[in-house]
Short mmCIF file of C-alpha atoms in Angstrom, two decimals:
data_model
loop_
_atom_site.label_atom_id
_atom_site.label_comp_id
_atom_site.label_asym_id
_atom_site.label_seq_id
_atom_site.Cartn_x
_atom_site.Cartn_y
_atom_site.Cartn_z
CA MET A 15 131.34 78.23 124.07
CA SER A 16 131.19 79.61 127.61
CA ASP A 17 132.60 82.94 126.40
CA PRO A 18 129.74 85.48 126.77
CA ASN A 19 130.76 87.04 123.44
CA LYS A 20 129.98 83.79 121.67
CA LEU A 21 126.44 82.91 120.71
CA PRO A 22 125.48 79.75 122.62
CA ARG A 23 124.83 76.98 120.17
CA ARG A 24 121.98 75.53 122.20
CA SER A 25 120.08 78.84 122.40
CA PHE A 26 120.69 79.35 118.68
CA LEU A 27 119.14 76.01 117.88
CA GLU A 28 116.20 76.33 120.27
CA LYS A 29 115.26 79.71 118.81
CA ALA A 30 115.55 78.68 115.20
CA ALA A 31 112.44 77.71 113.29
CA ILE A 32 114.45 75.10 111.47
CA GLY A 33 115.98 71.76 112.43
CA VAL A 34 119.68 71.75 113.19
CA VAL A 35 122.32 69.11 113.80
CA THR A 36 125.55 70.55 115.18
CA SER A 37 129.13 69.65 114.41
CA GLN A 38 132.41 71.34 115.27
CA PHE A 39 131.86 74.23 112.86
CA ALA A 40 128.54 73.50 111.20
CA ALA A 41 124.88 73.14 111.87
CA GLY A 42 122.92 71.14 109.33
CA VAL A 43 119.71 72.82 108.25
CA PRO A 44 117.10 71.07 106.10
CA ALA A 45 116.40 73.03 102.95
CA PHE A 46 112.90 74.28 102.31
CA ALA A 47 113.57 74.71 98.61
CA GLN A 48 110.97 73.86 96.02
CA THR A 49 110.86 74.00 92.24
CA ARG A 50 108.33 76.59 91.18
CA ALA A 51 105.10 75.02 89.97
CA ALA A 52 104.15 76.01 86.46
CA SER A 53 100.84 77.47 87.65
CA ARG A 54 102.40 79.49 90.47
CA PRO A 55 102.96 83.18 89.61
CA LEU A 56 106.58 84.27 89.54
CA LYS A 57 107.12 86.70 92.40
CA ARG A 58 108.77 90.02 91.60
CA LEU A 59 110.20 92.58 93.97
CA GLU A 60 108.31 95.68 92.94
CA PRO A 61 107.53 98.50 92.66
CA LEU A 62 111.12 99.70 92.51
CA LYS A 63 112.32 102.91 94.07
CA SER A 64 115.44 104.97 93.41
CA ILE A 65 117.57 107.41 95.35
CA GLU A 66 120.78 109.36 94.74
CA ALA A 67 123.50 107.94 96.93
CA GLY A 68 127.17 108.78 96.43
CA VAL A 69 128.09 108.44 92.75
CA LEU A 70 124.99 106.40 91.95
CA ASN A 71 121.27 106.66 91.52
CA ILE A 72 120.48 103.34 93.23
CA GLY A 73 117.47 101.29 92.28
CA TYR A 74 116.06 99.20 95.08
CA ALA A 75 113.04 97.31 96.32
CA GLU A 76 111.60 98.20 99.72
CA LEU A 77 109.18 95.97 101.59
CA GLY A 78 107.61 96.18 105.02
CA PRO A 79 106.72 99.10 107.28
CA ALA A 80 108.77 102.29 106.97
CA ASN A 81 109.28 102.31 110.75
CA GLY A 82 110.39 98.68 110.93
CA ALA A 83 113.89 97.64 112.00
CA PRO A 84 115.95 97.83 108.81
CA ILE A 85 117.38 94.82 106.98
CA LEU A 86 119.64 95.10 103.92
CA LEU A 87 119.90 92.17 101.50
CA LEU A 88 122.75 92.22 98.98
CA HIS A 89 122.95 90.20 95.77
CA GLY A 90 125.93 88.98 93.76
CA TRP A 91 127.01 88.04 90.23
CA PRO A 92 125.38 87.00 87.96
CA TYR A 93 122.24 87.34 90.05
CA ASP A 94 120.04 90.26 91.04
CA ILE A 95 117.62 91.42 93.72
CA HIS A 96 115.40 88.38 93.05
CA THR A 97 117.91 86.30 94.96
CA TYR A 98 115.65 87.53 97.79
CA ALA A 99 112.29 87.25 96.01
CA GLU A 100 111.03 84.87 98.71
CA VAL A 101 113.21 86.02 101.62
CA ALA A 102 112.22 89.70 101.54
CA PRO A 103 108.43 89.14 101.82
CA ILE A 104 108.94 86.70 104.72
CA LEU A 105 110.92 89.31 106.64
CA ALA A 106 108.57 92.15 105.70
CA SER A 107 105.60 90.14 107.03
CA GLN A 108 107.39 90.02 110.39
CA GLY A 109 107.47 93.81 110.56
CA TYR A 110 110.96 94.54 109.23
CA ARG A 111 111.81 97.27 106.74
CA VAL A 112 113.60 95.31 104.02
CA ILE A 113 115.83 97.07 101.48
CA VAL A 114 117.14 95.09 98.47
CA PRO A 115 119.36 97.29 96.22
CA TYR A 116 120.70 96.64 92.76
CA VAL A 117 124.51 96.65 92.84
CA ARG A 118 126.27 99.14 90.53
CA GLY A 119 126.05 97.79 86.99
CA TYR A 120 122.79 95.93 87.59
CA GLY A 121 119.12 96.64 86.99
CA THR A 122 117.96 100.19 87.51
CA THR A 123 121.07 101.41 89.35
CA GLN A 124 122.82 104.06 87.27
CA PHE A 125 125.95 106.18 87.56
CA ILE A 126 125.07 109.85 87.99
CA SER A 127 128.06 111.01 85.90
CA SER A 128 129.45 109.52 82.71
CA GLU A 129 132.90 110.49 84.03
CA THR A 130 132.78 108.17 87.06
CA PRO A 131 135.04 105.12 86.60
CA ARG A 132 133.05 101.89 86.20
CA ASN A 133 134.94 100.51 89.15
CA GLY A 134 134.14 97.07 90.55
CA GLN A 135 136.77 96.72 93.30
CA GLN A 136 135.57 95.28 96.60
CA ALA A 137 135.80 98.44 98.74
CA VAL A 138 133.75 100.60 96.41
CA LEU A 139 130.81 98.20 96.46
CA ALA A 140 130.69 98.58 100.25
CA VAL A 141 131.03 102.36 100.00
CA ASP A 142 127.97 102.31 97.77
CA ILE A 143 125.94 100.63 100.51
CA ILE A 144 127.10 103.06 103.17
CA ALA A 145 126.02 105.87 100.84
CA LEU A 146 122.65 104.19 100.39
CA MET A 147 122.19 103.85 104.14
CA ASP A 148 123.04 107.52 104.59
CA ALA A 149 120.63 108.56 101.84
CA LEU A 150 117.83 106.48 103.41
CA LYS A 151 118.76 107.76 106.90
CA ILE A 152 119.43 104.24 108.15
CA GLN A 153 121.95 104.40 110.94
CA GLN A 154 122.22 100.66 111.52
CA ALA A 155 120.86 97.55 109.81
CA THR A 156 121.01 93.79 109.90
CA VAL A 157 122.81 92.82 106.67
CA GLY A 158 122.61 89.61 104.65
CA GLY A 159 124.48 88.73 101.52
CA CYS A 160 125.34 86.06 98.96
CA ASP A 161 128.28 85.93 96.50
CA TRP A 162 129.48 89.51 95.85
CA GLY A 163 126.82 90.58 98.32
CA ALA A 164 128.30 88.38 101.03
CA ARG A 165 131.73 89.95 100.47
CA THR A 166 130.19 93.42 100.64
CA ALA A 167 128.28 92.52 103.80
CA CYS A 168 131.48 91.22 105.42
CA ILE A 169 133.32 94.43 104.50
CA LEU A 170 130.55 96.56 105.99
CA ALA A 171 130.70 94.56 109.22
CA ALA A 172 134.51 94.69 109.37
CA LEU A 173 135.04 98.37 108.54
CA TRP A 174 131.82 99.96 109.81
CA PRO A 175 130.65 97.68 112.67
CA GLU A 176 128.63 100.54 114.15
CA ARG A 177 126.43 100.45 111.04
CA VAL A 178 125.83 96.67 111.10
CA LYS A 179 123.69 95.19 113.84
CA ALA A 180 124.31 91.64 112.68
CA LEU A 181 125.51 89.72 109.64
CA VAL A 182 124.32 86.70 107.64
CA SER A 183 126.88 85.67 105.04
CA VAL A 184 126.73 82.81 102.54
CA SER A 185 130.11 81.09 102.25
CA GLY A 186 131.44 82.96 105.24
CA TYR A 187 134.33 85.40 105.30
CA LEU A 188 134.98 86.54 101.74
CA ILE A 189 137.08 89.67 102.14
CA GLY A 190 139.84 89.55 99.51
CA ASN A 191 143.55 90.30 99.49
CA ARG A 192 145.14 90.89 96.11
CA GLU A 193 148.64 90.09 97.34
CA SER A 194 147.68 86.67 98.72
CA GLY A 195 145.64 86.15 95.58
CA LYS A 196 148.85 86.10 93.55
CA ALA A 197 149.77 82.72 94.99
CA PRO A 198 148.86 79.89 92.61
CA LEU A 199 146.26 77.34 93.65
CA PRO A 200 146.25 73.59 93.01
CA PRO A 201 145.12 72.80 89.43
CA LYS A 202 141.60 71.66 90.42
CA ALA A 203 141.05 74.85 92.39
CA GLU A 204 142.34 76.98 89.51
CA LEU A 205 139.91 75.22 87.18
CA GLN A 206 136.98 76.45 89.26
CA TRP A 207 138.04 80.03 88.50
CA TRP A 208 138.03 79.56 84.71
CA TYR A 209 135.77 82.54 84.12
CA GLN A 210 138.08 84.84 86.04
CA TYR A 211 140.91 84.04 83.65
CA TYR A 212 138.54 84.32 80.67
CA PHE A 213 137.58 87.82 81.84
CA ALA A 214 141.26 88.75 82.04
CA THR A 215 141.40 88.65 78.23
CA GLU A 216 139.86 91.00 75.68
CA ARG A 217 138.28 87.93 74.10
CA GLY A 218 136.58 87.25 77.44
CA ARG A 219 135.27 90.79 77.78
CA ALA A 220 133.88 90.68 74.24
CA GLY A 221 132.47 87.21 74.81
CA TYR A 222 130.67 88.24 77.97
CA GLU A 223 129.34 91.37 76.28
CA LYS A 224 127.96 89.31 73.42
CA ASN A 225 126.72 86.29 75.37
CA ARG A 226 125.97 87.57 78.84
CA HIS A 227 122.57 85.80 78.99
CA ASP A 228 123.90 82.32 78.11
CA PHE A 229 127.14 82.89 80.03
CA SER A 230 125.25 83.78 83.20
CA LYS A 231 122.89 80.85 82.84
CA LEU A 232 125.87 78.55 82.61
CA ILE A 233 127.27 80.03 85.83
CA TRP A 234 123.92 79.45 87.57
CA GLN A 235 123.99 75.81 86.45
CA ILE A 236 127.58 75.23 87.53
CA ALA A 237 127.21 77.02 90.86
CA SER A 238 123.95 75.27 91.75
CA PRO A 239 124.07 71.91 89.94
CA LYS A 240 121.03 70.47 91.73
CA TRP A 241 118.81 73.54 91.51
CA ALA A 242 116.03 72.91 88.94
CA PHE A 243 115.31 76.56 88.17
CA ASP A 244 113.15 77.22 85.12
CA ASP A 245 113.69 79.68 82.27
CA ALA A 246 111.23 82.22 83.71
CA THR A 247 113.11 82.29 87.02
CA PHE A 248 116.44 82.85 85.27
CA ASP A 249 115.08 85.42 82.82
CA ARG A 250 113.59 87.48 85.67
CA SER A 251 117.12 88.03 86.99
CA ALA A 252 118.93 88.10 83.65
CA ALA A 253 117.08 91.29 82.70
CA ALA A 254 119.17 93.11 85.34
CA LEU A 255 122.35 92.20 83.48
CA GLU A 256 121.33 94.40 80.53
CA ASN A 257 122.38 97.48 82.49
CA PRO A 258 124.71 99.49 80.18
CA ASP A 259 127.49 99.49 82.79
CA HIS A 260 127.20 95.83 83.72
CA VAL A 261 130.02 94.38 81.64
CA ALA A 262 132.46 97.15 82.54
CA VAL A 263 131.85 96.72 86.30
CA VAL A 264 132.05 92.91 86.18
CA ILE A 265 135.24 92.83 84.08
CA HIS A 266 136.92 95.42 86.31
CA ASN A 267 135.94 93.45 89.42
CA TYR A 268 137.66 90.29 88.24
CA ARG A 269 140.66 92.00 86.67
CA TRP A 270 141.18 94.05 89.82
CA ARG A 271 141.24 90.87 91.90
CA LEU A 272 144.09 89.51 89.78
CA GLY A 273 146.03 92.79 89.86
CA LEU A 274 145.39 93.34 86.14
CA ALA A 275 143.41 96.56 86.68
CA GLU A 276 143.94 99.35 89.18
CA GLY A 277 141.33 100.66 91.56
CA GLU A 278 140.73 104.29 92.45
CA SER A 279 143.40 105.74 94.73
CA LYS A 280 140.81 107.30 97.02
CA TYR A 281 139.92 103.79 98.20
CA ASP A 282 143.52 102.72 98.89
CA ASP A 283 143.19 103.20 102.65
CA LEU A 284 140.11 100.99 102.77
CA GLU A 285 141.80 98.33 100.66
CA ASN A 286 144.89 98.40 102.85
CA ARG A 287 142.71 97.80 105.89
CA LEU A 288 140.90 94.97 104.15
CA ALA A 289 144.19 93.38 103.09
CA LYS A 290 144.89 92.76 106.79
CA ALA A 291 141.79 90.51 106.96
CA PRO A 292 140.09 92.38 109.82
CA VAL A 293 138.15 90.36 112.33
CA ILE A 294 134.37 90.74 112.32
CA THR A 295 132.91 91.43 115.76
CA VAL A 296 129.17 91.73 115.10
CA PRO A 297 126.81 88.76 115.71
CA THR A 298 127.06 86.50 112.67
CA ILE A 299 125.59 83.42 111.06
CA THR A 300 127.46 81.98 108.09
CA PHE A 301 125.82 79.60 105.65
CA GLU A 302 126.83 76.98 103.15
CA GLY A 303 124.73 74.82 100.83
CA ASP A 304 125.60 71.14 100.64
CA ALA A 305 125.80 71.29 96.82
CA ASN A 306 127.62 74.58 96.23
CA GLY A 307 129.40 74.24 92.90
CA ALA A 308 131.11 77.64 93.04
CA PRO A 309 134.56 78.21 94.52
CA HIS A 310 134.20 78.70 98.28
CA PRO A 311 136.35 78.33 101.39
CA GLU A 312 135.90 75.64 104.00
CA ALA A 313 134.09 76.84 107.11
CA SER A 314 137.00 75.83 109.31
CA ALA A 315 139.25 78.21 107.39
CA TYR A 316 137.30 81.30 108.40
CA ALA A 317 135.64 80.47 111.73
CA GLY A 318 138.36 82.37 113.57
CA LYS A 319 137.58 85.58 111.66
CA PHE A 320 134.42 86.06 113.74
CA SER A 321 135.11 87.11 117.32
CA GLY A 322 131.57 87.85 118.46
CA ARG A 323 128.46 85.71 118.57
CA TYR A 324 128.85 83.21 115.78
CA GLU A 325 127.40 80.08 114.21
CA HIS A 326 127.91 78.27 110.92
CA ARG A 327 125.05 76.38 109.28
CA VAL A 328 124.97 73.96 106.40
CA VAL A 329 121.74 73.71 104.43
CA SER A 330 121.10 70.22 103.12
CA GLY A 331 118.96 68.98 100.25
CA GLY A 332 121.04 69.82 97.20
CA ILE A 333 121.33 73.56 97.91
CA GLY A 334 123.85 75.39 95.77
CA HIS A 335 125.55 78.77 95.61
CA ASN A 336 122.47 81.00 95.41
CA LEU A 337 121.32 79.85 98.83
CA PRO A 338 118.80 82.60 99.71
CA GLN A 339 116.84 81.86 96.55
CA GLU A 340 117.16 78.09 96.81
CA ALA A 341 116.44 77.84 100.54
CA PRO A 342 114.63 81.09 101.40
CA GLN A 343 113.00 79.93 104.64
CA ALA A 344 116.31 78.88 106.17
CA PHE A 345 118.00 82.14 105.21
CA ALA A 346 115.09 84.33 106.32
CA ALA A 347 114.92 82.53 109.66
CA ALA A 348 118.60 83.25 110.31
CA VAL A 349 118.27 86.95 109.39
CA ALA A 350 115.20 87.35 111.62
CA GLU A 351 116.91 85.50 114.46
CA LEU A 352 119.80 87.96 114.50
CA ALA A 353 117.62 91.01 113.85
CA ARG A 354 115.75 90.19 117.09
CA LEU A 355 118.91 90.37 119.19
#
């Protein structure tokens, strides 16, 4: 790690406010996750704001001073902005301006026109965030993401590195390629993607429309098998899934990945660039929980996709897929560490 473009592991560990044990690709980080006590109020990210950005009126939470260094935190499916219910206040208390937007099809984010396709392809979700940054007059931000949000954060860093100061991504490099996605996986790996194939059918679309609450709760349980979240915690996020465009965006996202639905031609150039798996050059920390039940790549498979300052950390203690919500202190510490660079 003598390359000056690489982040020295020792300095990374000495600066971190969390314990770390290094390995070839991973640093083990103790989780600071706790089950919410019944008497403890459930934290909400509010009040919400909204702003017209591109084809959307984007709903978002904003915490911290308006003149603070900006941080964007991006959620995935079937989660919402409360993935960062604990992370955002930690960062705001350190003087950062923290923006947590609802993805298209979630919460208070709405399409401006009824004529706009309810498109969920990977490039358009990143274009939405660039539009949000432009609307908020944010030239550059530190970006963190989980699930769909991690993919979007990776795309931002790969295609618009001048807009991303640094990146924190759960499960690493998640930029997709529809052509390589056509190759069949081993049976056990295919089984993990059962919901993707369910969504490929009209029965699946109708089933998700009818049962999105129970369906999403099942995904939470499978993806984070050791996370003892309570009903109130789930219901706080599940409310965001009642957005009238939610099902259309989710179904299009998964069908597009399989080549069963087309994207919009105006994003073809972006998708062609993403299909080449561009290297990410901005300073990056990738994360993995030690009990992630969702499909995810091995860290060794994507370590070479980061050419700048880089470190991978594994959070121990039964931490699953929704890592920022399950281990908020560890995630917030990593974001703050890179934001200080």
